[in-house]
Coordinates of N, CA and C in Angstrom, one line a residue:
X14 N 9.6 -5.8 26.7 CA 8.9 -4.7 26.3 C 7.7 -4.5 27.2
X15 N 7.5 -3.2 27.7 CA 6.4 -3.0 28.6 C 5.0 -3.1 27.9
X16 N 4.0 -3.5 28.7 CA 2.7 -3.6 28.1 C 2.1 -2.3 27.6
X17 N 2.6 -1.2 28.2 CA 2.1 0.1 27.8 C 2.5 0.6 26.4
X18 N 3.6 -0.1 25.9 CA 4.1 0.3 24.5 C 3.1 -0.1 23.5
X19 N 2.8 0.8 22.6 CA 1.9 0.5 21.5 C 2.4 -0.5 20.5
X20 N 1.6 -1.4 20.0 CA 2.0 -2.4 19.0 C 1.4 -2.0 17.7
X21 N 1.1 -0.7 17.5 CA 0.6 -0.2 16.3 C 1.4 1.0 15.8
X22 N 1.2 1.4 14.6 CA 1.9 2.6 14.1 C 0.9 3.3 13.1
X23 N 1.1 4.6 12.9 CA 0.4 5.4 11.9 C 1.1 5.3 10.6
X24 N 0.3 4.9 9.6 CA 0.9 4.9 8.2 C 0.2 6.1 7.5
X25 N 1.1 7.1 7.1 CA 0.6 8.2 6.4 C 0.7 7.9 4.9
X26 N -0.4 7.9 4.1 CA -0.4 7.5 2.7 C -0.5 8.7 1.8
X27 N 0.5 8.9 1.0 CA 0.5 10.1 0.1 C 0.1 9.7 -1.3
X28 N -0.7 10.5 -1.9 CA -1.0 10.4 -3.3 C -0.8 11.7 -4.0
X29 N -0.3 11.7 -5.2 CA -0.1 12.9 -6.0 C -1.3 13.7 -6.2
X30 N -2.5 13.0 -6.3 CA -3.7 13.6 -6.7 C -4.6 14.1 -5.5
X31 N -4.1 14.0 -4.3 CA -4.8 14.4 -3.1 C -4.0 15.3 -2.3
X32 N -4.6 16.4 -1.8 CA -3.9 17.3 -0.9 C -3.7 16.7 0.5
X33 N -4.7 16.1 1.0 CA -4.7 15.6 2.4 C -4.4 14.1 2.4
X34 N -3.3 13.7 3.1 CA -2.9 12.3 3.1 C -3.9 11.5 3.9
X35 N -4.0 10.2 3.6 CA -4.8 9.3 4.3 C -4.0 8.7 5.4
X36 N -4.5 8.5 6.6 CA -3.8 8.0 7.7 C -4.5 6.7 8.2
X37 N -3.7 5.6 8.3 CA -4.2 4.3 8.8 C -3.4 4.0 10.0
X38 N -4.1 3.3 11.0 CA -3.4 2.7 12.1 C -3.3 1.2 11.8
X39 N -2.0 0.8 11.8 CA -1.7 -0.6 11.4 C -0.9 -1.3 12.5
X40 N -1.0 -2.6 12.6 CA -0.2 -3.4 13.6 C 1.3 -3.3 13.3
X41 N 2.0 -3.2 14.4 CA 3.5 -3.2 14.3 C 4.0 -4.4 14.8
X42 N 4.4 -5.4 14.0 CA 4.9 -6.7 14.4 C 6.4 -6.8 14.5
X43 N 7.1 -5.9 13.8 CA 8.6 -6.0 13.8 C 9.1 -4.7 14.2
X44 N 10.5 -4.6 14.3 CA 11.1 -3.4 14.7 C 11.5 -2.4 13.6
X45 N 11.1 -2.7 12.3 CA 11.3 -1.9 11.2 C 10.0 -1.7 10.5
X46 N 9.8 -0.5 9.8 CA 8.6 -0.3 9.1 C 8.5 -1.2 7.8
X47 N 7.3 -1.5 7.4 CA 7.2 -2.3 6.2 C 7.7 -1.5 5.0
X48 N 8.3 -2.1 4.0 CA 8.7 -1.4 2.8 C 7.6 -1.1 1.9
X49 N 6.5 -1.8 2.0 CA 5.4 -1.7 1.1 C 4.1 -2.0 1.8
X50 N 3.0 -1.2 1.5 CA 1.7 -1.4 2.1 C 0.7 -1.5 0.9
X51 N -0.2 -2.4 0.9 CA -1.2 -2.6 -0.1 C -2.6 -2.3 0.5
X52 N -3.3 -1.4 -0.1 CA -4.6 -1.0 0.5 C -5.7 -1.3 -0.6
X53 N -6.8 -1.9 -0.2 CA -7.9 -2.2 -1.1 C -8.4 -0.9 -1.8
X54 N -8.7 -1.1 -3.1 CA -9.0 0.1 -4.0 C -9.8 -0.4 -5.2
X55 N -10.0 0.5 -6.2 CA -10.7 0.1 -7.4 C -9.8 0.6 -8.6
X56 N -9.9 -0.1 -9.7 CA -9.2 0.3 -10.9 C -10.1 0.0 -12.1
X57 N -10.5 1.1 -12.8 CA -11.4 1.0 -13.9 C -12.6 0.2 -13.5
X58 N -13.1 0.4 -12.3 CA -14.3 -0.2 -11.9 C -14.1 -1.7 -11.3
X59 N -12.9 -2.1 -11.3 CA -12.6 -3.5 -10.9 C -12.0 -3.4 -9.5
X60 N -12.1 -4.5 -8.8 CA -11.4 -4.7 -7.5 C -9.9 -4.6 -7.7
X61 N -9.2 -3.8 -6.9 CA -7.8 -3.6 -7.0 C -7.2 -3.3 -5.7
X62 N -5.9 -3.0 -5.7 CA -5.3 -2.5 -4.5 C -4.2 -1.4 -4.9
X63 N -4.1 -0.4 -4.0 CA -3.1 0.6 -4.2 C -1.8 0.1 -3.5
X64 N -0.7 0.3 -4.2 CA 0.6 -0.1 -3.6 C 1.4 1.2 -3.2
X65 N 1.7 1.2 -1.9 CA 2.4 2.4 -1.4 C 3.8 1.9 -1.0
X66 N 4.8 2.6 -1.3 CA 6.2 2.3 -1.0 C 6.7 3.3 0.2
X67 N 7.5 2.7 1.1 CA 8.0 3.5 2.2 C 8.8 4.7 1.7
X68 N 8.4 5.9 2.2 CA 9.1 7.2 1.7 C 9.8 7.8 2.8
X69 N 9.4 7.7 4.1 CA 10.0 8.4 5.2 C 9.8 7.6 6.5
X70 N 10.8 7.1 7.2 CA 10.6 6.4 8.4 C 11.2 7.1 9.6
X71 N 11.5 8.4 9.5 CA 12.1 9.1 10.6 C 11.2 9.1 11.9
X72 N 9.9 8.9 11.7 CA 9.0 8.9 12.9 C 8.8 7.6 13.5
X73 N 9.5 6.5 12.9 CA 9.3 5.2 13.4 C 9.8 5.0 14.8
X74 N 9.1 4.3 15.7 CA 8.1 3.4 15.5 C 6.6 3.9 15.6
X75 N 6.5 5.2 15.8 CA 5.1 5.7 15.9 C 4.5 6.0 14.6
X76 N 5.3 6.3 13.6 CA 4.7 6.7 12.3 C 5.7 6.5 11.1
X77 N 5.2 6.2 10.0 CA 6.0 6.1 8.7 C 5.1 6.6 7.6
X78 N 5.8 7.2 6.6 CA 5.1 7.8 5.5 C 5.4 7.0 4.2
X79 N 4.3 6.8 3.4 CA 4.4 6.0 2.2 C 3.8 6.8 1.1
X80 N 4.4 6.6 -0.1 CA 4.0 7.2 -1.4 C 3.4 6.2 -2.3
X81 N 2.2 6.6 -2.9 CA 1.5 5.7 -3.9 C 2.5 5.5 -5.1
X82 N 2.6 4.2 -5.4 CA 3.4 3.8 -6.6 C 2.6 3.3 -7.7
X83 N 1.5 2.6 -7.4 CA 0.7 2.0 -8.5 C -0.6 1.5 -7.9
X84 N -1.6 1.3 -8.8 CA -2.8 0.7 -8.5 C -2.9 -0.6 -9.4
X85 N -3.1 -1.7 -8.7 CA -3.0 -3.0 -9.4 C -4.3 -3.8 -9.3
X86 N -4.9 -4.2 -10.4 CA -6.1 -5.0 -10.3 C -5.8 -6.3 -9.6
X87 N -6.8 -6.9 -8.9 CA -6.6 -8.2 -8.2 C -6.3 -9.3 -9.3
X88 N -7.0 -9.2 -10.4 CA -6.7 -10.1 -11.5 C -7.2 -9.5 -12.8
X89 N -6.7 -9.9 -13.9 CA -7.1 -9.3 -15.2 C -8.6 -9.7 -15.4
X90 N -9.1 -10.7 -14.8 CA -10.5 -11.1 -14.9 C -11.4 -10.0 -14.3
X91 N -10.9 -9.2 -13.4 CA -11.6 -8.1 -12.8 C -11.7 -6.9 -13.7
X92 N -10.9 -6.8 -14.7 CA -10.9 -5.7 -15.6 C -12.1 -5.7 -16.6
X93 N -12.6 -4.6 -17.0 CA -13.6 -4.6 -18.1 C -13.1 -5.3 -19.3
X94 N -13.9 -5.9 -20.1 CA -13.5 -6.7 -21.3 C -12.6 -5.9 -22.2
X95 N -12.9 -4.6 -22.4 CA -12.1 -3.9 -23.4 C -10.7 -3.6 -22.8
X96 N -10.4 -3.7 -21.5 CA -9.1 -3.5 -20.9 C -8.3 -4.8 -20.8
X97 N -9.0 -6.0 -20.8 CA -8.4 -7.3 -20.6 C -7.3 -7.6 -21.7
X98 N -7.7 -7.2 -22.9 CA -6.8 -7.5 -24.1 C -5.4 -6.7 -23.9
X99 N -5.5 -5.6 -23.3 CA -4.2 -4.8 -23.1 C -3.5 -5.0 -21.8
X100 N -4.1 -6.0 -21.0 CA -3.5 -6.2 -19.7 C -2.1 -6.8 -19.8
X101 N -1.2 -6.3 -18.9 CA 0.2 -6.7 -18.9 C 0.5 -7.2 -17.5
X102 N 1.7 -7.4 -17.1 CA 2.1 -7.7 -15.8 C 2.0 -6.5 -14.9
X103 N 0.9 -6.4 -14.2 CA 0.6 -5.2 -13.4 C 1.4 -5.1 -12.1
X104 N 1.8 -6.2 -11.6 CA 2.5 -6.3 -10.3 C 3.9 -6.8 -10.5
X105 N 4.9 -6.0 -10.3 CA 6.3 -6.5 -10.5 C 6.7 -7.5 -9.5
X106 N 6.0 -7.6 -8.4 CA 6.3 -8.6 -7.4 C 5.8 -10.0 -7.7
X107 N 4.9 -10.1 -8.7 CA 4.4 -11.4 -9.1 C 5.5 -12.1 -9.9
X108 N 6.0 -13.1 -9.4 CA 7.1 -13.8 -10.0 C 6.7 -15.1 -10.7
X109 N 5.4 -15.3 -10.8 CA 4.9 -16.5 -11.6 C 5.2 -16.3 -13.0
X110 N 5.6 -17.4 -13.7 CA 5.9 -17.3 -15.1 C 4.7 -17.6 -16.0

């Protein structure tokens, strides 16, 4: 691979509640786009992350588009007390029992 080839890609992040997508430049370590990107965020005033799923990779390796799927608190301890009682499994990837 020539040194001039970029080892980054543009991740276009789409949200249903925003007209203008957010664009991030991220490292490209493999030959396929990631299926999921997690971006730091807030949820009910708590530390969280937004989970984006791959929606379009036709521009790969320069660009890939991701659609927001959910916002996940980092832990239920980060939720306000009134929300903790209703907390469920927020992240389907978490396989801990």
